[in-house]
């Protein structure tokens, strides 16, 4: 039903790829030491219309969105607070920033927070 409505009222005739959904997933062809550029976004408070560090997880993904994950504060408060402060002070609009990162293993992503990259087209 939603596809019919989407096609009829909005003129859209394609579905959203699974890789664009926010659920965590790792590339299928994962190799040790995969380097990539990631976008890290602070949680956004829609009522206050501004980013709100600490209000939820940080959203992390690459341009293709074949890598998507979240960084929760309860998993490492010091690291969460550090990357949040870097994004708030040096990021685009204080809401998001782009970083070089290395996916070491399925469950280990190293984000190079020391260098904020220029805004990327994603």
Tab-separated table of C-alpha atoms in Angstrom:
chain	number	residue	atom	x	y	z
A	1	UNK	CA	0.000	0.000	0.000
A	2	UNK	CA	2.743	2.498	0.885
A	3	UNK	CA	4.455	1.897	-2.454
A	4	UNK	CA	1.206	2.573	-4.289
A	5	UNK	CA	0.760	5.843	-2.389
A	6	UNK	CA	4.386	6.782	-2.946
A	7	UNK	CA	4.031	6.197	-6.686
A	8	UNK	CA	0.641	7.876	-7.053
A	9	UNK	CA	1.155	10.996	-4.976
A	10	UNK	CA	4.872	11.624	-5.047
A	11	UNK	CA	5.847	10.264	-8.447
A	12	UNK	CA	8.450	7.931	-6.977
A	13	UNK	CA	8.839	4.597	-8.669
A	14	UNK	CA	11.874	3.130	-6.958
A	15	UNK	CA	12.371	1.690	-3.530
A	16	UNK	CA	14.978	2.809	-1.014
A	17	UNK	CA	18.016	0.502	-1.022
A	18	UNK	CA	18.484	-1.538	2.149
A	19	UNK	CA	21.892	0.109	2.648
A	20	UNK	CA	20.220	3.479	3.278
A	21	UNK	CA	18.403	2.334	6.395
A	22	UNK	CA	19.910	3.221	9.766
A	23	UNK	CA	20.327	-0.314	11.099
A	24	UNK	CA	23.931	-1.300	11.760
A	25	UNK	CA	25.587	-3.328	9.050
A	26	UNK	CA	29.100	-4.086	7.924
A	27	UNK	CA	30.293	-4.491	4.319
A	28	UNK	CA	30.060	-8.068	3.045
A	29	UNK	CA	33.557	-7.956	1.567
A	30	UNK	CA	35.190	-6.891	4.833
A	31	UNK	CA	38.955	-7.023	4.764
A	32	UNK	CA	41.295	-6.346	7.648
A	33	UNK	CA	42.235	-2.679	7.853
A	34	UNK	CA	39.610	-1.228	5.498
A	35	UNK	CA	40.157	2.546	5.280
A	36	UNK	CA	37.196	4.832	4.626
A	37	UNK	CA	35.754	8.281	5.187
A	38	UNK	CA	32.844	8.337	7.619
A	39	UNK	CA	30.240	10.909	8.509
A	40	UNK	CA	29.455	11.157	12.215
A	41	UNK	CA	26.253	12.930	13.242
A	42	UNK	CA	25.222	14.111	16.684
A	43	UNK	CA	21.708	13.293	17.870
A	44	UNK	CA	19.325	16.082	16.881
A	45	UNK	CA	16.655	17.606	19.109
A	46	UNK	CA	13.738	18.443	16.808
A	47	UNK	CA	11.933	20.466	19.476
A	48	UNK	CA	14.913	22.743	20.155
A	49	UNK	CA	16.001	22.550	16.480
A	50	UNK	CA	19.653	21.919	17.316
A	51	UNK	CA	22.116	19.069	17.855
A	52	UNK	CA	22.120	17.679	21.375
A	53	UNK	CA	25.203	15.659	22.361
A	54	UNK	CA	24.434	12.938	24.870
A	55	UNK	CA	20.745	12.705	23.948
A	56	UNK	CA	21.256	9.503	21.984
A	57	UNK	CA	23.751	7.560	19.897
A	58	UNK	CA	26.069	9.087	17.315
A	59	UNK	CA	25.193	7.942	13.804
A	60	UNK	CA	28.170	6.803	11.710
A	61	UNK	CA	28.171	5.786	8.055
A	62	UNK	CA	30.212	5.943	4.857
A	63	UNK	CA	29.175	7.439	1.516
A	64	UNK	CA	27.846	4.194	0.027
A	65	UNK	CA	26.184	3.353	3.342
A	66	UNK	CA	27.478	-0.167	3.083
A	67	UNK	CA	28.875	0.538	6.538
A	68	UNK	CA	26.476	1.934	9.174
A	69	UNK	CA	26.750	1.889	12.963
A	70	UNK	CA	25.927	3.823	16.108
A	71	UNK	CA	28.199	4.909	18.937
A	72	UNK	CA	26.402	4.771	22.271
A	73	UNK	CA	27.601	6.837	25.215
A	74	UNK	CA	27.208	3.908	27.613
A	75	UNK	CA	29.768	1.926	25.601
A	76	UNK	CA	32.511	4.489	26.239
A	77	UNK	CA	31.580	7.822	27.780
A	78	UNK	CA	35.036	9.413	27.410
A	79	UNK	CA	35.333	8.582	23.687
A	80	UNK	CA	31.695	9.592	23.046
A	81	UNK	CA	32.197	12.943	24.793
A	82	UNK	CA	35.476	13.593	22.977
A	83	UNK	CA	34.110	12.987	19.480
A	84	UNK	CA	30.935	14.933	20.356
A	85	UNK	CA	32.961	17.965	21.430
A	86	UNK	CA	35.089	17.804	18.260
A	87	UNK	CA	31.921	17.703	16.118
A	88	UNK	CA	30.303	20.545	18.079
A	89	UNK	CA	33.369	22.811	17.749
A	90	UNK	CA	34.834	21.880	14.346
A	91	UNK	CA	32.003	20.137	12.492
A	92	UNK	CA	29.542	21.377	9.900
A	93	UNK	CA	26.955	23.441	11.765
A	94	UNK	CA	28.077	21.794	14.997
A	95	UNK	CA	25.984	18.776	14.008
A	96	UNK	CA	28.128	16.530	11.813
A	97	UNK	CA	31.733	15.977	10.817
A	98	UNK	CA	33.699	13.820	8.415
A	99	UNK	CA	36.653	11.743	9.525
A	100	UNK	CA	39.127	9.219	8.179
A	101	UNK	CA	38.469	5.849	9.781
A	102	UNK	CA	39.756	2.306	9.723
A	103	UNK	CA	37.544	-0.730	10.162
A	104	UNK	CA	39.926	-3.104	11.914
A	105	UNK	CA	37.419	-5.900	12.578
A	106	UNK	CA	33.659	-6.423	12.370
A	107	UNK	CA	33.315	-4.913	15.825
A	108	UNK	CA	36.180	-2.380	15.881
A	109	UNK	CA	36.136	0.960	14.079
A	110	UNK	CA	38.962	3.428	14.705
A	111	UNK	CA	37.934	7.015	13.897
A	112	UNK	CA	40.808	9.486	13.494
A	113	UNK	CA	39.224	12.304	15.483
A	114	UNK	CA	42.356	14.452	15.498
A	115	UNK	CA	41.741	15.570	11.915
A	116	UNK	CA	38.309	16.756	10.772
A	117	UNK	CA	37.988	16.453	6.995
A	118	UNK	CA	36.331	18.989	4.699
A	119	UNK	CA	32.612	18.543	4.061
A	120	UNK	CA	31.993	15.581	1.757
A	121	UNK	CA	29.199	15.122	-0.814
A	122	UNK	CA	27.139	12.687	1.294
